[in-house]
Structures are given as C-alpha cells and as structure tokens.
CSV table of C-alpha atoms in Angstrom, one decimal:
chain,number,residue,atom,x,y,z
A,1410,GLN,CA,-53.6,-90.3,38.8
A,1411,LEU,CA,-54.4,-86.6,37.9
A,1412,ARG,CA,-54.0,-85.5,41.5
A,1413,SER,CA,-50.6,-87.2,41.8
A,1414,ASP,CA,-49.4,-85.6,38.6
A,1415,VAL,CA,-50.6,-82.1,39.8
A,1416,SER,CA,-48.9,-82.6,43.1
A,1417,ALA,CA,-45.7,-83.8,41.5
A,1418,ALA,CA,-45.7,-80.8,39.2
A,1419,ARG,CA,-46.2,-78.4,42.2
A,1420,GLU,CA,-43.3,-80.1,44.1
A,1421,ALA,CA,-41.1,-79.8,41.0
A,1422,GLN,CA,-42.0,-76.1,40.6
A,1423,LEU,CA,-41.3,-75.5,44.3
A,1424,ARG,CA,-37.9,-77.2,44.0
A,1425,LYS,CA,-37.1,-75.1,41.0
A,1426,GLU,CA,-38.0,-71.9,42.8
A,1427,GLN,CA,-35.8,-73.0,45.7
A,1428,LYS,CA,-32.9,-73.7,43.4
A,1429,GLU,CA,-33.3,-70.3,41.8
A,1430,GLU,CA,-33.4,-68.5,45.2
A,1431,GLU,CA,-30.3,-70.4,46.2
A,1432,ALA,CA,-28.5,-69.4,43.0
A,1433,LYS,CA,-29.5,-65.7,43.6
A,1434,ARG,CA,-28.2,-65.9,47.2
A,1435,LYS,CA,-24.9,-67.3,46.1
A,1436,GLU,CA,-24.6,-64.7,43.4
A,1437,GLU,CA,-25.3,-61.9,45.8
A,1438,GLN,CA,-22.8,-63.3,48.3
A,1439,LEU,CA,-20.1,-63.5,45.6
A,1440,ARG,CA,-20.7,-59.8,44.7
A,1441,LEU,CA,-20.5,-58.8,48.3
A,1442,GLU,CA,-17.2,-60.6,48.7
A,1443,LEU,CA,-15.9,-58.9,45.6
A,1444,LEU,CA,-17.1,-55.5,46.9
A,1445,GLY,CA,-15.8,-56.2,50.3
A,1446,ASP,CA,-12.2,-56.8,49.0
A,1447,ALA,CA,-12.4,-53.5,47.1
A,1448,GLY,CA,-13.8,-51.7,50.1
A,1449,ALA,CA,-11.1,-53.1,52.4
A,1450,SER,CA,-8.3,-51.9,50.2
A,1451,GLY,CA,-9.9,-48.5,49.9
A,1452,LYS,CA,-10.3,-48.4,53.7
A,1453,ARG,CA,-6.7,-49.2,54.2
A,1454,LYS,CA,-5.6,-46.5,51.8
A,1455,ARG,CA,-7.8,-43.8,53.2
A,1456,SER,CA,-7.0,-44.7,56.8
A,1457,ASP,CA,-3.3,-44.5,56.1
A,1458,GLU,CA,-3.7,-41.1,54.5
A,1459,VAL,CA,-5.8,-39.8,57.4
A,1460,GLY,CA,-3.5,-41.3,60.0
A,1461,TYR,CA,-0.5,-39.7,58.4
A,1462,ARG,CA,-2.2,-36.3,58.1
A,1463,ASP,CA,-3.7,-36.2,61.6
A,1464,SER,CA,-0.9,-38.0,63.5
A,1465,ASP,CA,0.4,-34.7,65.0
A,1466,GLU,CA,-3.1,-33.7,66.2
A,1467,GLY,CA,-3.6,-36.8,68.3
A,1468,ASP,CA,-7.2,-37.5,67.1
A,1469,GLY,CA,-6.4,-40.3,64.6
A,1470,ALA,CA,-8.8,-42.7,66.4
A,1471,SER,CA,-11.8,-40.5,66.0
A,1472,SER,CA,-11.0,-39.6,62.4
A,1473,SER,CA,-10.5,-43.3,61.5
A,1474,SER,CA,-13.9,-44.2,62.9
A,1475,SER,CA,-15.6,-41.4,61.0
A,1476,GLU,CA,-13.9,-42.5,57.8
A,1477,GLU,CA,-15.0,-46.1,58.3
A,1478,GLU,CA,-18.6,-45.0,58.7
A,1479,GLU,CA,-18.3,-42.9,55.5
A,1480,GLU,CA,-16.8,-45.8,53.7
A,1481,GLU,CA,-19.5,-48.2,54.7
A,1482,GLU,CA,-22.1,-45.8,53.6
A,1483,TYR,CA,-20.3,-45.4,50.3
A,1484,GLY,CA,-20.1,-49.2,49.9
A,1485,ARG,CA,-23.8,-49.6,50.6
A,1486,LYS,CA,-24.7,-47.1,47.9
A,1487,ASN,CA,-22.5,-48.8,45.3
A,1488,ARG,CA,-23.8,-52.2,46.2
A,1489,SER,CA,-27.4,-51.1,45.8
A,1490,ASP,CA,-26.5,-49.6,42.4
A,1491,ILE,CA,-24.8,-52.7,41.2
A,1492,ILE,CA,-27.5,-55.2,42.4
A,1493,SER,CA,-30.3,-53.1,41.0
A,1494,GLY,CA,-28.7,-52.8,37.6
A,1495,PRO,CA,-29.1,-55.2,34.6
A,1496,THR,CA,-27.7,-58.7,35.0
A,1497,ILE,CA,-26.8,-61.4,32.6
A,1498,LYS,CA,-27.8,-64.9,33.5
A,1499,LYS,CA,-26.9,-68.1,31.7
A,1500,LYS,CA,-30.1,-70.2,31.1
A,1501,ARG,CA,-29.8,-73.8,32.3
A,1502,ILE,CA,-31.8,-76.3,30.3
A,1503,ASP,CA,-33.2,-79.0,32.5
A,1504,HIS,CA,-32.7,-82.5,31.1
A,1505,PRO,CA,-34.5,-85.5,32.5
A,1506,THR,CA,-31.1,-87.1,33.3
A,1507,ASN,CA,-30.4,-84.2,35.8
A,1508,TYR,CA,-33.1,-85.5,38.1
A,1509,GLY,CA,-31.8,-89.1,38.5
A,1510,ASN,CA,-34.6,-91.4,39.5
A,1511,ASP,CA,-37.1,-88.6,40.2
A,1512,ARG,CA,-39.3,-89.4,37.1
A,1513,ALA,CA,-42.2,-87.2,38.3
A,1514,THR,CA,-39.9,-84.1,38.4
A,1515,ALA,CA,-38.2,-85.0,35.2
A,1516,ALA,CA,-41.6,-85.4,33.4
A,1517,SER,CA,-42.7,-82.0,34.7
A,1518,GLN,CA,-39.6,-80.2,33.3
A,1519,PRO,CA,-39.9,-78.8,29.7
A,1520,GLY,CA,-36.3,-79.5,28.7
A,1521,SER,CA,-34.9,-78.5,25.3
A,1522,LEU,CA,-36.7,-79.0,22.0
A,1523,ILE,CA,-34.1,-81.6,20.9
A,1524,ALA,CA,-34.5,-83.5,24.2
A,1525,ASN,CA,-38.3,-83.6,23.9
A,1526,LEU,CA,-38.1,-84.8,20.3
A,1527,SER,CA,-35.6,-87.5,21.2
A,1528,GLY,CA,-37.8,-88.6,24.0
A,1529,THR,CA,-41.0,-89.1,22.0
A,1530,ALA,CA,-39.6,-90.0,18.6
A,1531,THR,CA,-39.5,-93.7,17.6
A,1532,PRO,CA,-35.9,-95.1,17.4
A,1533,ILE,CA,-34.8,-96.0,13.9
A,1534,HIS,CA,-34.3,-99.6,15.0
A,1535,ASP,CA,-37.7,-100.1,16.5
A,1536,PHE,CA,-41.4,-100.1,15.4
A,1537,SER,CA,-43.9,-97.5,16.4
A,1538,LYS,CA,-45.7,-98.2,19.6
A,1539,LYS,CA,-49.0,-97.9,17.8
A,1540,LEU,CA,-48.2,-101.1,15.9
A,1541,GLY,CA,-47.8,-103.2,19.1
A,1542,MET,CA,-44.7,-105.0,17.7
A,1543,SER,CA,-42.3,-104.7,20.6
A,1544,PRO,CA,-40.1,-107.7,21.6
A,1545,ALA,CA,-42.5,-108.2,24.6
A,1546,SER,CA,-45.7,-108.3,22.5
A,1547,LEU,CA,-47.9,-111.3,23.1
A,1548,ASP,CA,-49.1,-111.8,19.5
A,1549,GLY,CA,-45.7,-112.0,17.9
A,1550,SER,CA,-41.9,-112.1,18.2
A,1551,VAL,CA,-38.8,-110.4,16.8
A,1552,LEU,CA,-37.0,-112.7,14.3
A,1553,TYR,CA,-34.1,-110.3,13.6
A,1554,PRO,CA,-31.8,-109.3,15.1
A,1555,PHE,CA,-31.0,-112.6,16.6
A,1556,PRO,CA,-31.1,-112.8,20.4
A,1557,ASP,CA,-27.6,-114.2,20.7
A,1558,GLN,CA,-26.0,-111.6,18.4
A,1559,PRO,CA,-25.4,-107.8,18.7
A,1560,PRO,CA,-28.2,-105.7,17.4
A,1561,GLU,CA,-26.5,-104.6,14.2
A,1562,PRO,CA,-28.5,-104.0,11.0
A,1563,TRP,CA,-28.2,-106.5,8.1
A,1564,LYS,CA,-26.7,-105.2,4.9
A,1565,PRO,CA,-26.2,-107.1,1.6
A,1566,PRO,CA,-22.6,-107.7,0.6
A,1567,THR,CA,-21.1,-105.3,-1.9
A,1568,ASP,CA,-19.5,-108.2,-4.0
A,1569,PRO,CA,-22.1,-111.0,-4.1
A,1570,SER,CA,-21.4,-113.9,-6.4
A,1571,ASP,CA,-25.2,-114.4,-6.9
A,1572,PHE,CA,-28.5,-113.4,-5.1
A,1573,THR,CA,-28.1,-116.2,-2.5
A,1574,ASP,CA,-24.5,-115.3,-1.5
A,1575,ARG,CA,-24.7,-114.2,2.2
A,1576,CYS,CA,-28.4,-113.4,1.9
A,1577,LEU,CA,-30.6,-113.2,4.9
A,1578,GLU,CA,-32.9,-116.2,5.4
A,1579,LEU,CA,-35.5,-116.3,8.1
A,1580,GLU,CA,-38.0,-119.1,8.8
A,1581,LEU,CA,-41.6,-117.9,9.4
A,1582,PRO,CA,-43.1,-120.5,11.7
A,1583,ASP,CA,-46.7,-121.2,12.6
A,1584,PHE,CA,-48.4,-120.3,9.3
A,1585,ASP,CA,-51.8,-121.5,8.1
A,1586,TYR,CA,-51.2,-123.0,4.7
A,1587,PRO,CA,-54.9,-123.0,3.8
A,1588,LEU,CA,-54.7,-119.2,3.5
A,1589,LEU,CA,-52.8,-119.8,0.2
A,1590,ARG,CA,-55.9,-121.4,-1.3
A,1591,GLY,CA,-57.2,-118.0,-2.4
A,1592,PRO,CA,-60.8,-116.8,-2.7
A,1593,HIS,CA,-61.4,-118.8,-5.9
A,1594,SER,CA,-60.6,-122.2,-4.5
A,1595,HIS,CA,-63.5,-124.6,-4.0
A,1596,ASP,CA,-61.9,-125.9,-0.8
A,1597,LEU,CA,-62.6,-122.6,0.9
A,1598,ARG,CA,-66.3,-123.1,1.0
A,1599,HIS,CA,-66.4,-124.4,4.6
A,1600,SER,CA,-63.7,-122.2,6.1
A,1601,SER,CA,-63.9,-118.7,7.7
A,1602,ALA,CA,-61.4,-116.1,8.7
A,1603,SER,CA,-61.8,-117.1,12.4
A,1604,SER,CA,-60.6,-120.6,11.6
A,1605,PHE,CA,-57.1,-119.3,10.8
A,1606,THR,CA,-55.1,-118.7,14.0
A,1607,GLY,CA,-51.5,-118.8,12.7
A,1608,ASN,CA,-49.1,-115.9,12.0
A,1609,ASN,CA,-50.3,-113.6,9.2
A,1610,THR,CA,-48.3,-110.4,9.6
A,1611,LEU,CA,-44.7,-109.7,8.7
A,1612,ALA,CA,-43.1,-106.3,9.6
A,1613,ILE,CA,-39.7,-105.0,8.5
A,1614,LYS,CA,-38.0,-101.8,9.7
A,1615,PHE,CA,-35.4,-100.7,7.1
A,1616,HIS,CA,-33.4,-97.9,5.5
A,1617,ALA,CA,-32.8,-97.5,1.8
A,1618,PRO,CA,-30.2,-94.8,0.9
A,1619,SER,CA,-31.0,-92.1,-1.6
A,1620,SER,CA,-28.3,-93.6,-3.8
A,1621,SER,CA,-29.9,-97.0,-3.8
A,1622,SER,CA,-31.3,-98.2,-7.1
A,1623,ARG,CA,-33.3,-101.2,-5.8
A,1624,PHE,CA,-33.8,-103.8,-3.1
A,1625,SER,CA,-36.1,-106.8,-2.7
A,1626,LEU,CA,-37.5,-109.6,-0.6
A,1627,ASN,CA,-39.1,-112.9,-1.3
A,1628,LEU,CA,-41.7,-115.0,0.6
A,1629,THR,CA,-41.3,-118.6,-0.5
A,1630,LEU,CA,-42.1,-122.1,0.5
A,1631,PRO,CA,-39.7,-123.5,3.1
A,1632,HIS,CA,-36.4,-125.0,2.2
A,1633,PRO,CA,-35.9,-127.2,0.2
A,1634,LEU,CA,-39.4,-127.0,-1.3
A,1635,HIS,CA,-38.6,-123.6,-2.9
A,1636,ARG,CA,-36.0,-125.3,-5.1
A,1637,SER,CA,-33.3,-122.6,-4.9
A,1638,TYR,CA,-36.0,-119.9,-5.0
A,1639,ASP,CA,-37.6,-121.1,-8.2
A,1640,ARG,CA,-40.9,-121.1,-6.3
A,1641,ILE,CA,-41.7,-117.7,-4.9
A,1642,LEU,CA,-45.2,-116.9,-3.5
A,1643,PHE,CA,-44.6,-113.1,-3.2
A,1644,HIS,CA,-41.8,-110.9,-4.6
A,1645,PHE,CA,-41.4,-107.2,-3.4
A,1646,ASN,CA,-39.0,-105.1,-5.4
A,1647,PRO,CA,-38.9,-101.2,-5.3
A,1648,ARG,CA,-36.8,-99.8,-8.2
A,1649,GLN,CA,-36.0,-96.1,-7.8
A,1650,PHE,CA,-34.5,-95.3,-11.2
A,1651,GLN,CA,-36.6,-97.5,-13.5
A,1652,LYS,CA,-39.3,-95.8,-15.5
A,1653,GLY,CA,-39.5,-92.9,-13.1
A,1654,GLY,CA,-39.5,-95.1,-10.0
A,1655,GLN,CA,-41.8,-98.1,-9.5
A,1656,LEU,CA,-42.6,-100.9,-7.1
A,1657,VAL,CA,-42.7,-104.3,-8.7
A,1658,ILE,CA,-44.6,-107.2,-7.0
A,1659,ASN,CA,-44.8,-110.6,-8.6
A,1660,ASP,CA,-44.7,-114.3,-8.1
A,1661,LYS,CA,-42.5,-117.1,-9.6
A,1662,GLN,CA,-43.7,-120.6,-10.4
A,1663,ASN,CA,-41.1,-123.2,-11.4
A,1664,THR,CA,-38.4,-120.6,-12.7
A,1665,MET,CA,-41.1,-118.6,-14.6
A,1666,TRP,CA,-42.0,-115.1,-13.4
A,1667,GLY,CA,-45.7,-114.1,-13.5
A,1668,ASN,CA,-47.3,-110.9,-14.7
A,1669,ALA,CA,-45.7,-108.1,-12.6
A,1670,ILE,CA,-47.8,-105.4,-11.0
A,1671,ASN,CA,-46.1,-102.1,-11.3
A,1672,VAL,CA,-46.9,-99.3,-8.9
A,1673,PRO,CA,-45.4,-95.8,-9.4
A,1674,LEU,CA,-43.3,-94.8,-6.4
A,1675,SER,CA,-44.8,-91.3,-6.7
A,1676,THR,CA,-48.1,-92.6,-5.4
A,1677,MET,CA,-46.5,-94.2,-2.3
A,1678,PRO,CA,-44.9,-92.9,0.9
A,1679,LEU,CA,-41.2,-92.1,0.5
A,1680,MET,CA,-38.9,-95.1,0.7
A,1681,PHE,CA,-35.5,-94.1,-0.6
A,1682,GLY,CA,-33.5,-91.5,1.3
A,1683,LYS,CA,-35.6,-91.7,4.4
A,1684,VAL,CA,-34.0,-92.4,7.8
A,1685,ALA,CA,-36.2,-95.4,8.5
A,1686,CYS,CA,-39.4,-96.9,7.0
A,1687,THR,CA,-41.8,-99.6,8.1
A,1688,LEU,CA,-43.0,-102.2,5.7
A,1689,VAL,CA,-45.9,-104.5,6.7
A,1690,VAL,CA,-47.0,-107.5,4.6
A,1691,GLN,CA,-50.2,-109.2,5.7
A,1692,ILE,CA,-51.2,-112.6,4.3
A,1693,GLY,CA,-54.9,-113.1,4.1
A,1694,GLU,CA,-57.5,-115.1,2.1
A,1695,GLU,CA,-57.4,-112.7,-0.8
A,1696,GLY,CA,-53.6,-112.4,-1.1
A,1697,PHE,CA,-50.5,-110.5,0.1
A,1698,ASP,CA,-51.4,-106.9,1.3
A,1699,VAL,CA,-48.5,-104.4,1.3
A,1700,PHE,CA,-48.5,-101.5,3.7
A,1701,LEU,CA,-45.8,-98.8,3.8
A,1702,GLU,CA,-45.9,-96.4,6.7
A,1703,GLY,CA,-49.5,-97.5,7.3
A,1704,VAL,CA,-50.6,-96.8,3.8
A,1705,HIS,CA,-52.2,-99.7,1.8
A,1706,CYS,CA,-50.1,-99.6,-1.3
A,1707,ALA,CA,-50.7,-102.8,-3.2
A,1708,ARG,CA,-52.0,-106.3,-3.2
A,1709,LEU,CA,-50.8,-109.5,-4.9
A,1710,GLU,CA,-53.7,-111.9,-5.0
A,1711,HIS,CA,-52.9,-115.6,-4.5
A,1712,ARG,CA,-51.8,-117.0,-7.9
A,1713,TRP,CA,-50.7,-120.5,-7.1
A,1714,ASP,CA,-53.1,-123.3,-8.0
A,1715,TRP,CA,-54.0,-124.9,-4.6
A,1716,GLY,CA,-53.9,-128.4,-6.1
A,1717,VAL,CA,-50.3,-128.0,-7.2
A,1718,LEU,CA,-49.4,-126.2,-4.0
A,1719,LYS,CA,-51.0,-128.9,-1.9
A,1720,GLU,CA,-49.0,-131.6,-3.7
A,1721,ILE,CA,-45.8,-129.8,-2.9
A,1722,LEU,CA,-46.7,-129.4,0.7
A,1723,GLU,CA,-47.6,-133.0,1.0
A,1724,GLU,CA,-44.2,-133.9,-0.4
A,1725,GLY,CA,-42.6,-131.8,2.3
A,1726,GLU,CA,-44.7,-133.6,4.9
A,1727,LYS,CA,-43.3,-136.9,3.8
A,1728,LYS,CA,-39.8,-135.5,4.0
A,1729,LYS,CA,-40.6,-133.9,7.3
A,1730,VAL,CA,-39.6,-130.4,6.2
A,1731,GLY,CA,-41.4,-127.1,6.1
A,1732,ARG,CA,-44.2,-128.1,8.5
A,1733,GLY,CA,-46.4,-125.0,8.9
A,1734,SER,CA,-43.8,-122.5,7.9
A,1735,LEU,CA,-42.7,-120.1,5.1
A,1736,MET,CA,-39.3,-118.6,4.3
A,1737,LEU,CA,-38.3,-115.0,4.1
A,1738,GLN,CA,-35.4,-114.3,1.9
A,1739,LEU,CA,-33.6,-111.0,1.5
A,1740,PRO,CA,-31.5,-111.4,-1.6
A,1741,SER,CA,-27.9,-110.1,-2.0
A,1742,SER,CA,-28.3,-109.1,-5.6
A,1743,ASP,CA,-30.8,-109.1,-8.5
A,1744,ASP,CA,-30.9,-111.9,-11.2
A,1745,TYR,CA,-28.0,-110.3,-13.0
A,1746,GLY,CA,-25.6,-110.0,-10.0
A,1747,ASN,CA,-26.1,-106.3,-9.3
A,1748,PRO,CA,-25.9,-105.9,-5.5
A,1749,GLU,CA,-28.9,-104.7,-3.5
A,1750,ASN,CA,-28.5,-101.6,-1.4
A,1751,TRP,CA,-30.5,-101.3,1.8
A,1752,MET,CA,-30.3,-101.9,5.5
A,1753,VAL,CA,-32.6,-103.9,7.7
A,1754,TYR,CA,-32.9,-103.0,11.4
A,1755,ARG,CA,-35.7,-105.3,12.6
A,1756,VAL,CA,-38.0,-108.1,11.4
A,1757,TRP,CA,-41.2,-109.0,13.4
A,1758,LEU,CA,-43.6,-111.9,12.8
A,1759,GLY,CA,-47.0,-112.4,14.5
A,1760,ARG,CA,-50.7,-112.3,14.1
A,1761,LYS,CA,-52.6,-109.0,13.7
A,1762,LYS,CA,-56.1,-108.0,12.7
A,1763,SER,CA,-56.4,-107.2,9.0
A,1764,MET,CA,-55.2,-103.6,8.3
A,1765,ALA,CA,-57.0,-103.5,4.9
A,1766,GLY,CA,-59.8,-101.0,4.7
A,1767,ASP,CA,-61.2,-99.3,1.6
A,1768,LEU,CA,-59.7,-101.1,-1.4
A,1769,ASP,CA,-60.6,-98.3,-3.9
A,1770,GLY,CA,-57.4,-97.4,-5.7
A,1771,VAL,CA,-55.2,-100.1,-4.2
A,1772,ALA,CA,-53.0,-101.6,-7.0
A,1773,GLY,CA,-53.5,-105.3,-7.7
A,1774,VAL,CA,-57.0,-105.6,-6.3
A,1775,ASN,CA,-59.5,-107.8,-8.3
A,1776,ILE,CA,-57.1,-108.4,-11.2
A,1777,TYR,CA,-56.2,-112.1,-10.6
A,1778,SER,CA,-59.3,-113.6,-12.3
A,1779,ALA,CA,-59.1,-111.1,-15.2
A,1780,VAL,CA,-55.4,-111.4,-16.0
A,1781,HIS,CA,-53.5,-114.2,-14.4
A,1782,PRO,CA,-55.5,-117.3,-15.4
A,1783,VAL,CA,-55.7,-116.0,-19.0
A,1784,SER,CA,-52.0,-115.4,-19.3
A,1785,ARG,CA,-51.1,-118.7,-17.6
A,1786,ARG,CA,-53.7,-121.2,-18.8
A,1787,HIS,CA,-55.2,-120.0,-22.0
A,1788,SER,CA,-52.7,-117.7,-23.8
A,1789,PHE,CA,-50.4,-120.5,-25.1
A,1790,PRO,CA,-53.2,-122.9,-26.2
A,1791,THR,CA,-55.0,-120.0,-27.9
A,1792,PHE,CA,-51.8,-119.1,-29.6
A,1793,LEU,CA,-51.5,-122.6,-31.1
A,1794,ASN,CA,-55.2,-122.7,-32.1
A,1795,ALA,CA,-54.8,-119.4,-33.9
A,1796,HIS,CA,-51.8,-120.7,-35.9
A,1797,TYR,CA,-53.6,-123.9,-36.7
A,1798,ASN,CA,-56.6,-122.1,-38.0
A,1799,ILE,CA,-54.4,-119.8,-40.2
A,1800,ALA,CA,-52.6,-122.7,-41.6
A,1801,ARG,CA,-55.9,-124.5,-42.3
A,1802,CYS,CA,-57.3,-121.5,-44.1
A,1803,GLU,CA,-54.2,-121.2,-46.2
A,1804,ILE,CA,-54.5,-124.9,-47.3
A,1805,ILE,CA,-58.1,-124.6,-48.2
A,1806,SER,CA,-57.6,-121.4,-50.2
A,1807,SER,CA,-54.7,-122.9,-52.1
A,1808,TYR,CA,-56.8,-125.9,-53.0
A,1809,PHE,CA,-59.6,-123.9,-54.6
A,1810,MET,CA,-57.1,-121.7,-56.4
C-alpha cells in the first residue's frame, strides 16, 4: 500500500511538472506572437523608409535584407530582456474535483485550506466516524431522518398548543427491560452484563441556537403505557438562562416529578450556540449515562421500583403493546406551553460497549440510595409521625398543667 501511494504521488508530481512546462511554453509562444506583430509593423515601416530613400540608387534589395537582419537582432535582444525579467503568475489551487476519478492524484494534491478542512471535517448532519454510527453500521440503525422522507432536520413548532403538539416520537425497539431493574434489585443476582444483548445506546446530533433558552427529551415506556407521558424514565433538559445555566435530569412517576439533578452548564462542553453537538445516552444496569461530545457529564440512576414497573410491562404484554421497546419523545414545549428551540439532524439507536470510565466527579453517581428512597418512601410517613408526636406531647403537657 505504501509503495502504491509513493508511486501515485510521483506520477502526480510528474503530471504537475508537465502541466507547468506546457503553461510556460504557451506563455512564451504568446509573447513571441505579440513581439512578432510589433516587429512586423516595425519592419514594414523601416523597409518603406529605406526603399523610398534608396530607390534612386538601385540597391533597395540589399538594403532591405540588411535592415531585416538588424531588425531580427533587435527583436532577439528585446525578447531576451522581456523573458528574463520579472513575471506575474496567477496561482491555481488544485481541488480534488479537478482530477475527476483520479483519486490517487487528487489525494496527493495539497489543495486549499478550506478544501482540506471541508474534506476532513464531520458534516453537521452526521456523527463522527470514531463513534461508528453510520447508516451502514452493523450494531445499530438511523431512526431519523426517516428513509422515505427528505433529510431535513426536525424543529419544534413555534406555536404549540401543548408539549405533545407536533412533537417527534420515535419507537426504540429491541430493548432489554431487565436493565431497568437497577443495581439494588434482588432480581439481578443471577444476571450479568453479558446476558443483555438488546439496544442500549441512543445518539442524537443536534443544534441549539445561542438564543435558545431550553430544549428537552424524554425516554418513556411505550405508548400507551406512558399514559400521556405521565411515566417518564429519563428526562434531559438543558436550560441556558436559569440559575446561570444548568442541565436538569429527572424522572416522572404517575404525574409526579422526582428529585432533579442539576448540573451547571459551565462544567460541560458547549451546547448552545455551537454549529452541531452530539449527545449520547447509554442505558446500563446502573442507570442512564449522559455523554456530550464524548464527555461523561451526568448519570440518572434507575429510580423506578422494579415490581411496579414489571406490573406495567405485564399489562402491556396482555394488551400486546410495547413488546421490548421504549419511546423517545422530543417535546414541542415545556409544561407551561413555552416552545422549545433546537434542531435535530439525526437520531441513531444501537448497541455499544459502555463508554463510562472513571466516575469521579460525574453528577448523579451513587446518590439514588441516599436521596431518592428517602424522599419517596419515608419523607411523607416521617412527616405524619412527627406531627403525631408533637400533638401527643401537647396533650400530655396540657393534662399535667
């Protein structure tokens, strides 16, 4: 391969030199033609003068020949001075399209800086080749844009009636529901990571304008099990102008939002005002891992009780809905009807190896058992017990007084 590349480069250099020589030859020929026209007019003028002056002497032929020789000598001197002087050449930038199907020659040409950048940069509507998320990838597929429609980005409407009005909904098939059991479930004792073979990685290529205040996405149970999106497993919501800019991730169980995890946008890669960004959400045994431009930004650990979730899924099995799938929803507005503002170029779903590495400093890691169960299961009963004890103490004290 190296030898073929070297030989191709040499051939390209040889062709380039030949083209330069041909250009120089044409330039010299053009100059000679221009000088030839000037010399011919000078010859005619001088020969007429000599012929008129020497016509009475009868030696016009010899004088004319000597004048021609002098003129030729004069022309040669002038041509040498002109050719040897400084020249101005217009530089031609070789673009790969100038070489047609000769890819070896095109690859060997430097081209312009803009052409080189455009040839190596990732298009805004596609994922980086390093991610391996092309339409031809074997471990996943592109869900949006749809194959039967033009590849136009999705935008929320500017006048939505509610968050479901003209929203984008995509089914995420081939998902392993047992992943939602979480690391604290007793049903997970006999399972391992290798036992899950379904899709676990969702990637979104998007653009959020610098004027955008927010946008969001939801991962939910399939329709109709999500009950008009009252059951949300994962909620992703960057807010640019709230509290200095923050990312809010959360869940929703039966119309009630959970305890939000707030991550300052200043600690994350730029999202708003960038030409294009890549968001990756991986669903693992621990929870939902969020990666922005390859940086592990946050994690929402599984919060749903597996027993409750299992009952819901069994209900769906009886109705023959939502078999092995989740739902991706891109809302049109927030809960108050304010329109979202972003643009989605591409959505990819497949199976990838976990991208999570060092979890030190990742927001949301190891807080489920410390925060969520207390706030959901014990806060309200504890509140009642406290009021009961206060009332009991007041009764006892009033009796002895």
